[in-house]
mmCIF file of C-alpha atoms and ligand atoms in Angstrom:
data_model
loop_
_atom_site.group_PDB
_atom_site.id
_atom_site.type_symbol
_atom_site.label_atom_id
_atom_site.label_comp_id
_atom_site.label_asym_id
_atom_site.label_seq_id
_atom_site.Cartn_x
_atom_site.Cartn_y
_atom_site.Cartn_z
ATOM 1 C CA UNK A 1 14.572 -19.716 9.360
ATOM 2 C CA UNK A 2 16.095 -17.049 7.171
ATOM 3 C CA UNK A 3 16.681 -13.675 9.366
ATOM 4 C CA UNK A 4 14.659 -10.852 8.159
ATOM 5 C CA UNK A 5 16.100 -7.730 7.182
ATOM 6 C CA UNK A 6 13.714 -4.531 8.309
ATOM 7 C CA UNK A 7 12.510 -2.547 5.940
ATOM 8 C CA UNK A 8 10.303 -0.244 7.925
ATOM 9 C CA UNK A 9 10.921 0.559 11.978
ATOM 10 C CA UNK A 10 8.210 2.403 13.455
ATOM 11 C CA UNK A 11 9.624 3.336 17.011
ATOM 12 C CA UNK A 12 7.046 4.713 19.682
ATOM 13 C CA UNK A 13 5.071 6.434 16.663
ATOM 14 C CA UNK A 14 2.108 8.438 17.702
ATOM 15 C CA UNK A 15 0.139 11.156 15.795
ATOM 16 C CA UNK A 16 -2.208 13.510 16.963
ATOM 17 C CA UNK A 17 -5.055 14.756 15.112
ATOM 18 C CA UNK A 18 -6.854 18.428 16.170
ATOM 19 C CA UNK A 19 -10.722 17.628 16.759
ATOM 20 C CA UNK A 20 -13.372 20.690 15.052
ATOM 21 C CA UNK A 21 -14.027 20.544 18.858
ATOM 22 C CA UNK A 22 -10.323 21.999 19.688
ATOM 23 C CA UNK A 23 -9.310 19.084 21.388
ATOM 24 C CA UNK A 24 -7.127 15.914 20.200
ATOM 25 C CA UNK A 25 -7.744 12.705 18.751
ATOM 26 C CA UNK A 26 -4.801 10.279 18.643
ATOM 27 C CA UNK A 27 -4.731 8.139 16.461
ATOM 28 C CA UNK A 28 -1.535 6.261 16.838
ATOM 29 C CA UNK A 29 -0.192 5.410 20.426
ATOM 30 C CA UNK A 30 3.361 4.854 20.766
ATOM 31 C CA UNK A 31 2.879 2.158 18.457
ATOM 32 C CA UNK A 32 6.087 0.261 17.678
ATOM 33 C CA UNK A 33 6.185 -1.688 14.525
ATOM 34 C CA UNK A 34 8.830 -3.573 12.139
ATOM 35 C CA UNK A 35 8.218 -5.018 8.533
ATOM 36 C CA UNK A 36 10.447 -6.815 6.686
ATOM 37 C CA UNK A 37 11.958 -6.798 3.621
ATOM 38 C CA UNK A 38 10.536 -8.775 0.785
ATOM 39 C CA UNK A 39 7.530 -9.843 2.646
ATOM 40 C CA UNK A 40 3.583 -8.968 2.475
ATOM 41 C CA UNK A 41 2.214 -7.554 5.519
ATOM 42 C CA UNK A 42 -1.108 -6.442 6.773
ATOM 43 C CA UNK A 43 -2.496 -4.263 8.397
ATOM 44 C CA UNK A 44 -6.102 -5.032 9.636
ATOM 45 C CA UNK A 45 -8.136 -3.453 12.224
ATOM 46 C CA UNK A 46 -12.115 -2.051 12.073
ATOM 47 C CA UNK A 47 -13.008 1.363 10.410
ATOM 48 C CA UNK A 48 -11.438 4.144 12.051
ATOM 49 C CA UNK A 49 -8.416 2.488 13.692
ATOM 50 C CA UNK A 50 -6.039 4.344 11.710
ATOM 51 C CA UNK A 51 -4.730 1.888 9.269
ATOM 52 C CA UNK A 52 -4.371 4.511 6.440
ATOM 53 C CA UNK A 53 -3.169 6.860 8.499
ATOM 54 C CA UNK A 54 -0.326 4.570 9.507
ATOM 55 C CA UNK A 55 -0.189 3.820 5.679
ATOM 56 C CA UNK A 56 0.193 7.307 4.862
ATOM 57 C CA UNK A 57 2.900 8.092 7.371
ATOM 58 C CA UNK A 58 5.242 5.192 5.598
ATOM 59 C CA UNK A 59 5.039 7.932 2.565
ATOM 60 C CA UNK A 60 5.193 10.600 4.387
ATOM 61 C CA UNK A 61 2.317 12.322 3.323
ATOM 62 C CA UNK A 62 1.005 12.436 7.304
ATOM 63 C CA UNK A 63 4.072 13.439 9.461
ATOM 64 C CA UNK A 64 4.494 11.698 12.958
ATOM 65 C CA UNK A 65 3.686 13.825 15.989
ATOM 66 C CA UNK A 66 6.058 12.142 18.224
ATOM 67 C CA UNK A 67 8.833 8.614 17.874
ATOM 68 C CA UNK A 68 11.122 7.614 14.934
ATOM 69 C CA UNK A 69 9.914 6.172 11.885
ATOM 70 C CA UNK A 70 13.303 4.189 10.115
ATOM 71 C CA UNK A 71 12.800 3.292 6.328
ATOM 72 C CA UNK A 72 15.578 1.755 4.588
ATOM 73 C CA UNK A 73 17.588 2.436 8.190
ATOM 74 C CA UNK A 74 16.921 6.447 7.228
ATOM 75 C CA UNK A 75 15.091 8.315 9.962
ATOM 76 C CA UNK A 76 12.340 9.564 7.532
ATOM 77 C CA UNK A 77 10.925 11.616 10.442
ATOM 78 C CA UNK A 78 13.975 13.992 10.363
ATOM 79 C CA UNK A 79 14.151 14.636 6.364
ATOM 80 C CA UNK A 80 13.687 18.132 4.462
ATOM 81 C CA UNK A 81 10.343 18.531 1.662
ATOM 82 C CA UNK A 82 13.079 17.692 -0.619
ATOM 83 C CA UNK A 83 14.559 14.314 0.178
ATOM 84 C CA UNK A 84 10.703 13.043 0.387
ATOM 85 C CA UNK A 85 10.538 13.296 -2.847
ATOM 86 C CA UNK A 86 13.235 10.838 -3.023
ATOM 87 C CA UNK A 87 11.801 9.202 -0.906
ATOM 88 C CA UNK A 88 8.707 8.768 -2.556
ATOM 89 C CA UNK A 89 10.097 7.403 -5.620
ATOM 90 C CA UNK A 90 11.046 4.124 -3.353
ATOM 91 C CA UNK A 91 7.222 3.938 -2.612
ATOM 92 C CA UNK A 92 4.337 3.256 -4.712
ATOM 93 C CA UNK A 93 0.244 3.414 -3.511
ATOM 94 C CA UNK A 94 -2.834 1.944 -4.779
ATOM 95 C CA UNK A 95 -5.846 3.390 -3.394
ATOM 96 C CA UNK A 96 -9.219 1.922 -3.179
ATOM 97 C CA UNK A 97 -10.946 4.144 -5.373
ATOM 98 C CA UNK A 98 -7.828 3.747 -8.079
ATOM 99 C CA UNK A 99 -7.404 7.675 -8.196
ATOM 100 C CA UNK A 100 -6.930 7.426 -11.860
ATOM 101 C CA UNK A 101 -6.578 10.463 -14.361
ATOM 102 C CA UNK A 102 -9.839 10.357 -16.130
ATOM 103 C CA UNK A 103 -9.091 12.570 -18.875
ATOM 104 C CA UNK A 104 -6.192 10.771 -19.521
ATOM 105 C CA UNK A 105 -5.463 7.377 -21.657
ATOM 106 C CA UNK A 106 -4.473 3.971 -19.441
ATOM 107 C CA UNK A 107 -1.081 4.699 -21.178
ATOM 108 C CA UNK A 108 -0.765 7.995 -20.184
ATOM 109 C CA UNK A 109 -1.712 7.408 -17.155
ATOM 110 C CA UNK A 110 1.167 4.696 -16.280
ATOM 111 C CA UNK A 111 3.250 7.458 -18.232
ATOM 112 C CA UNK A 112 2.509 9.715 -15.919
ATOM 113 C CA UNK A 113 5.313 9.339 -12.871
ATOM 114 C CA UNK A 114 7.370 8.846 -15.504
ATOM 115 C CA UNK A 115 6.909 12.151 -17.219
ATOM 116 C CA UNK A 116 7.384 14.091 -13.791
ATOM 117 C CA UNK A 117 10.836 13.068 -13.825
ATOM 118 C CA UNK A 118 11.700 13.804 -17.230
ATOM 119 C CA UNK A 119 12.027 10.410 -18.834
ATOM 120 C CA UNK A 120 13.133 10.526 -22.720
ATOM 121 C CA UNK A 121 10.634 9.735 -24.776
ATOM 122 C CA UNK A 122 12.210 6.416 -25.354
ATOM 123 C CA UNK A 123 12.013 5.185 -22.001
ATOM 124 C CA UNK A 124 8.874 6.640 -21.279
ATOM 125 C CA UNK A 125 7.469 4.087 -24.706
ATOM 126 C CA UNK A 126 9.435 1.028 -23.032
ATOM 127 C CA UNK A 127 9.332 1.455 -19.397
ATOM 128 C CA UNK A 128 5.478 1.949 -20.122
ATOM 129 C CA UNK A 129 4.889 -1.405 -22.428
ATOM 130 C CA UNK A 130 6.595 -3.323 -20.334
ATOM 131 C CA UNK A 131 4.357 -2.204 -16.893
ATOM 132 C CA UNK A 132 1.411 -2.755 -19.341
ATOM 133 C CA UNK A 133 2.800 -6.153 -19.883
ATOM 134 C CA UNK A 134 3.028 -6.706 -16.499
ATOM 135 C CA UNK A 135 -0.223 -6.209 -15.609
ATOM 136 C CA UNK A 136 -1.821 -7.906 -18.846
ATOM 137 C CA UNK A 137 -3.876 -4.523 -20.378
ATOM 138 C CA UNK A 138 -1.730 -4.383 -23.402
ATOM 139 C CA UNK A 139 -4.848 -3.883 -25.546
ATOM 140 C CA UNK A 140 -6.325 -1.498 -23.438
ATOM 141 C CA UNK A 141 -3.467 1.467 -24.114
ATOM 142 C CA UNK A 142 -5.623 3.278 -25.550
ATOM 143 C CA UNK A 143 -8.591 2.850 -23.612
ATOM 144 C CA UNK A 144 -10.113 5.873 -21.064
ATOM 145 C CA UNK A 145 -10.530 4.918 -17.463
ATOM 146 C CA UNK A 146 -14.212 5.255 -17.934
ATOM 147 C CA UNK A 147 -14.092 2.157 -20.400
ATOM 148 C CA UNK A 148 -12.543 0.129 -17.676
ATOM 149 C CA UNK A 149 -13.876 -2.291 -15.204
ATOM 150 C CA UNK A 150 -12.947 -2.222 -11.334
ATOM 151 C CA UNK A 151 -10.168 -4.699 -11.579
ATOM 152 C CA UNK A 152 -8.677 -3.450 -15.275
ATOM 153 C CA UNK A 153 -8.582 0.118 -12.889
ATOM 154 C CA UNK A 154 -6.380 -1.395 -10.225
ATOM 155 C CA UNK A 155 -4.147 -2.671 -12.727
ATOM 156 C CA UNK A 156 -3.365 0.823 -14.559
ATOM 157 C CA UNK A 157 -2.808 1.879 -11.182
ATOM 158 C CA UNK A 158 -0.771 -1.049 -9.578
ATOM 159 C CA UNK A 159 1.075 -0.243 -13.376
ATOM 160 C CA UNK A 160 1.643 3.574 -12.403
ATOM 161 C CA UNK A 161 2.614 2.574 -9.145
ATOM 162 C CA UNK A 162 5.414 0.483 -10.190
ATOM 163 C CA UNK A 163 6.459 2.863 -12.846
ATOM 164 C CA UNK A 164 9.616 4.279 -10.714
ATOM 165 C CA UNK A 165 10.804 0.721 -9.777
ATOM 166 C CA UNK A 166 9.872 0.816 -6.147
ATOM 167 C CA UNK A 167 10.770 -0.976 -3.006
ATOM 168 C CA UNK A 168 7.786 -0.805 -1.084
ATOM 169 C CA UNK A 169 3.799 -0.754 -2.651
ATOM 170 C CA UNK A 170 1.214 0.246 0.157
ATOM 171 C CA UNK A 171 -2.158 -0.854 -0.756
ATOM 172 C CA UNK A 172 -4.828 0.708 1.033
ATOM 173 C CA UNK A 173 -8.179 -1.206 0.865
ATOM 174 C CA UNK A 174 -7.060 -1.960 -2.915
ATOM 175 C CA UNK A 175 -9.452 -4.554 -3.452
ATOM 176 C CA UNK A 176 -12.789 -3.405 -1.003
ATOM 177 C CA UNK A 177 -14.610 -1.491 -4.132
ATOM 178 C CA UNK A 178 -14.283 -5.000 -6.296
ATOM 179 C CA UNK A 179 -16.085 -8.309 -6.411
ATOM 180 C CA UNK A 180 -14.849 -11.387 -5.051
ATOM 181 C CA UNK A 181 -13.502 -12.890 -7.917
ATOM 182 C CA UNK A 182 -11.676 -9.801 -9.325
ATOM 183 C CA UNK A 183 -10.749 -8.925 -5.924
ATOM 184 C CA UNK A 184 -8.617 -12.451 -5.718
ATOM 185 C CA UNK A 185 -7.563 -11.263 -9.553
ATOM 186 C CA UNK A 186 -5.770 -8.214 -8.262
ATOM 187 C CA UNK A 187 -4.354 -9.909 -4.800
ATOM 188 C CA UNK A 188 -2.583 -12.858 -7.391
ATOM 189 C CA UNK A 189 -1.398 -10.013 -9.406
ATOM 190 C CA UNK A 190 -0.102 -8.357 -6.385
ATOM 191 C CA UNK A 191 2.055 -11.472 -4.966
ATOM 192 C CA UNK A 192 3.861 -11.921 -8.299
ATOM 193 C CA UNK A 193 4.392 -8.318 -7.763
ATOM 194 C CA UNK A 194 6.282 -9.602 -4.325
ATOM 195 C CA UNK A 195 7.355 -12.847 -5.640
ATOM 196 C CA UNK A 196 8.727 -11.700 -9.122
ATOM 197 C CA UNK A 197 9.807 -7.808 -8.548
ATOM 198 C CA UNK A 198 10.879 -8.294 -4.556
ATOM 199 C CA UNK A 199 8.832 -5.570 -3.891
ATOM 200 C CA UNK A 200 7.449 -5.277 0.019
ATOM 201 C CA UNK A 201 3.817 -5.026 -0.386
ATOM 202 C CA UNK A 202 2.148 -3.783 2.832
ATOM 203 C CA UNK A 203 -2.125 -3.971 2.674
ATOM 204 C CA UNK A 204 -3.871 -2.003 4.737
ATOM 205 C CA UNK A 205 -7.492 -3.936 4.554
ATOM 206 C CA UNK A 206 -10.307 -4.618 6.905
ATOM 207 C CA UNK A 207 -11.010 -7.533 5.230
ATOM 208 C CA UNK A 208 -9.738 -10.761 7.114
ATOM 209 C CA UNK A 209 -9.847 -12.951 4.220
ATOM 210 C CA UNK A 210 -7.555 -10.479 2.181
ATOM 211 C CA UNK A 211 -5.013 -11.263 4.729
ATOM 212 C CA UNK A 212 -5.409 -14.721 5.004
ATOM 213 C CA UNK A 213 -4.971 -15.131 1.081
ATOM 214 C CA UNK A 214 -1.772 -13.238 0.407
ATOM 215 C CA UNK A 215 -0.074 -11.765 3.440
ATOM 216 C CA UNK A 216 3.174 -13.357 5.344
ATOM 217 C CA UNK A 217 3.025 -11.284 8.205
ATOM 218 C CA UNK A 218 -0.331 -9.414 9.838
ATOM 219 C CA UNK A 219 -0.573 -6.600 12.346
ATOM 220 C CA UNK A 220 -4.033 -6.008 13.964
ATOM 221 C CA UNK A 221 -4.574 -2.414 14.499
ATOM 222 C CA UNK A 222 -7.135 -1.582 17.457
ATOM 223 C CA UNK A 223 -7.470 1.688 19.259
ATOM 224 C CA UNK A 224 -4.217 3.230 17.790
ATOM 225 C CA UNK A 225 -1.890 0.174 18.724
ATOM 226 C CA UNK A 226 -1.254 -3.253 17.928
ATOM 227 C CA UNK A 227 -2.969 -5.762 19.784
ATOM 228 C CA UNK A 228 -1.711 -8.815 17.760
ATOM 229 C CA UNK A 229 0.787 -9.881 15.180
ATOM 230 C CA UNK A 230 2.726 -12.385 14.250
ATOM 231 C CA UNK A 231 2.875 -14.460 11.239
ATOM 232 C CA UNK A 232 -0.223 -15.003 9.175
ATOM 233 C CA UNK A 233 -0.619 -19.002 9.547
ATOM 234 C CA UNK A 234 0.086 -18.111 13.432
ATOM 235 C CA UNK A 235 -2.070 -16.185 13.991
ATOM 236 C CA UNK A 236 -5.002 -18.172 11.981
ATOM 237 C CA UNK A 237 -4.264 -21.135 14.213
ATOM 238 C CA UNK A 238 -4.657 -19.665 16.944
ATOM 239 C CA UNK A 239 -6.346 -16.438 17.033
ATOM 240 C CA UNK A 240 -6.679 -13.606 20.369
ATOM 241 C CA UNK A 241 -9.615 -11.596 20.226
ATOM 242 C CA UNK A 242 -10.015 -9.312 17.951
ATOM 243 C CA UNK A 243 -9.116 -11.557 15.382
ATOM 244 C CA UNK A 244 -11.849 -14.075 16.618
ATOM 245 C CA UNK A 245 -14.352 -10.911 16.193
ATOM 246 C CA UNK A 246 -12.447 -10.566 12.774
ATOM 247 C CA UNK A 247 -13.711 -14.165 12.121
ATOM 248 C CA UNK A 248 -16.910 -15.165 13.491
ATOM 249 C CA UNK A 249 -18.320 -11.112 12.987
ATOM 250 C CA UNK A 250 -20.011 -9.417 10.199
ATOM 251 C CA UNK A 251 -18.225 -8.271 6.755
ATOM 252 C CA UNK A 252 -15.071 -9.983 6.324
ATOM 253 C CA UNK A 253 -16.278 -10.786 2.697
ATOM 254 C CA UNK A 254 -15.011 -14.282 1.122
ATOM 255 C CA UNK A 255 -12.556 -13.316 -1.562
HETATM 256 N N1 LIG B 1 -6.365 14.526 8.143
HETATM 257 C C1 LIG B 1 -7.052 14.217 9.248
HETATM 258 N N2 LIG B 1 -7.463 15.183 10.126
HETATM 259 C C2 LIG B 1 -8.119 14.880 11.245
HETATM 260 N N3 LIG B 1 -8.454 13.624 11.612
HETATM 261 C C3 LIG B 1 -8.095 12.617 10.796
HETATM 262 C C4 LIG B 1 -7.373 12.851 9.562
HETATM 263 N N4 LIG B 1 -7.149 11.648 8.961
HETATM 264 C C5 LIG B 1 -7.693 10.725 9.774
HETATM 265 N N5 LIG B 1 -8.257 11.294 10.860
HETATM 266 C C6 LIG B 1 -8.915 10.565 11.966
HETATM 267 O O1 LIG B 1 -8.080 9.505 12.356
HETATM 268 C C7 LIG B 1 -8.845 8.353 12.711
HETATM 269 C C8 LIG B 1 -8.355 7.159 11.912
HETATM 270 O O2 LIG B 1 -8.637 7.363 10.548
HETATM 271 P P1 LIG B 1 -8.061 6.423 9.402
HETATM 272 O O3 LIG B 1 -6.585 6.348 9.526
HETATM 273 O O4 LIG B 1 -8.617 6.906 8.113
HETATM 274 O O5 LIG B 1 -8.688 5.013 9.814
HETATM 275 P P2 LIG B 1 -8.962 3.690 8.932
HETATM 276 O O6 LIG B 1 -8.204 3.810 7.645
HETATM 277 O O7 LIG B 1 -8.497 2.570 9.798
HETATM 278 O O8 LIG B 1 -10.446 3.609 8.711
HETATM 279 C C9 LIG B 1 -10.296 8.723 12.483
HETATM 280 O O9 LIG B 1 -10.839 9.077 13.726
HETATM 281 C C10 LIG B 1 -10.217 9.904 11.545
HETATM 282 O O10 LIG B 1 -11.307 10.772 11.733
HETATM 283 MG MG1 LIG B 2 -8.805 3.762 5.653
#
């Protein structure tokens, strides 16, 4: 089997959340963690167990309380305000609830990480046709956010994500707010994002099905640590126990 190279190390990560109570709620345990390059992982694990959290720590918006977290082989935990937005620029997110300008046109919109860091013009036209190319709304450049369905959303933003040619696309719960069919729409266009761009997509999801449809690797997040992982088709054939509550339990929606 081909080695994998990491990508992201999380080394005895935890982070520590004050209560309104004054006390602590952590959220991540010493939780140890490595994703490869090129691959799709997930992340599953109930409401509350911290998946975006963890998700948001990759970007560095949430800072680690204690442990290393390694991207690219860079200790991310020890960098300035100013390299992170460096840093950032490696990393695209897609949010469930698409976070989308609404004031602003889908081609705008895609335009808009591009704009931040002073693009020409020029580039700015190109680099944003081709994204809209990419995710097939090339009529809709003109269109307001409101005009757009659920899935047609996901795409400006899966578009605005990639705008800055990253390495790494977190997707947390990017598909829970759509239906099943647009849902599988979205996860396709996502794995020719992989498969195409070499981009390491990581999706955070509670949704078991999600996982088994487009991710390599899977991580089950319980409590603030991993209880299981392995690789996806591993894991499916033979499954511990969260993953059989995962299975046989409520939600888990067919996608
Ligand atoms: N900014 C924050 N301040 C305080 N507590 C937080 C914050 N973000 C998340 N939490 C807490 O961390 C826990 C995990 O939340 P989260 O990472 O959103 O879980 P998940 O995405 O798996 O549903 C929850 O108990 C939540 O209340
Ligand atoms: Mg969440």
């Amino acid at each position: 089997m081909k080695q994998i190279e990491p990508i992201i190390v999380f080394k005895k990560a935890s982070k520590v959340f004050p209560t309104a109570e004054g006390g602590e709620n952590e959220v991540l345990k010493d939780l140890d963690l490595t994703i490869g390059r090129g691959r799709i992982f997930g992340i599953v694990g109930l409401s509350g167990a911290g998946k975006s959290t963890l998700i948001r720590l990759i970007n560095q918006l949430e800072r680690l309380t204690s442990g290393t977290l390694l991207i690219d082989g860079q200790d991310v935990t020890r960098q300035h305000d100013g390299d992170l937005i460096n840093l950032r620029r490696h990393i695209g997110m897609i949010f469930q609830n698409f976070n989308l300008m609404r004031n602003s046109n889908v081609f705008e919109n895609i335009a808009f990480p591009l704009r931040i860091t002073n693009y020409t013009k020029d580039y700015i036209e190109n680099r944003v046709n081709e994204l809209l190319d990419t995710v097939g709304l090339k009529e809709h450049a003109q269109s307001y956010p409101l005009k757009l369905s659920g899935g047609q959303k996901q795409r400006v933003a899966i578009a605005r994500a990639l705008a800055l040619h990253p390495d790494i696309l977190l997707c947390d719960e990017a598909t829970s707010a759509l239906d099943p069919r647009t849902a599988k729409s979205i996860l396709d266009l996502l794995k020719s994002v992989n498969s195409d761009l070499g981009v390491t997509v990581i999706i955070v999801t509670h949704d078991m099905s999600v996982i088994k449809y487009i991710c390599d690797d899977v991580a089950v997040l319980d409590g603030g640590e991993i209880v299981e992982q392995g690789l996806v088709a591993d894991i499916f054939a033979n499954p511990q126990s969260l993953i059989k509550t995962f299975l046989h339990g409520f939600g888990g929606g067919q996608v």
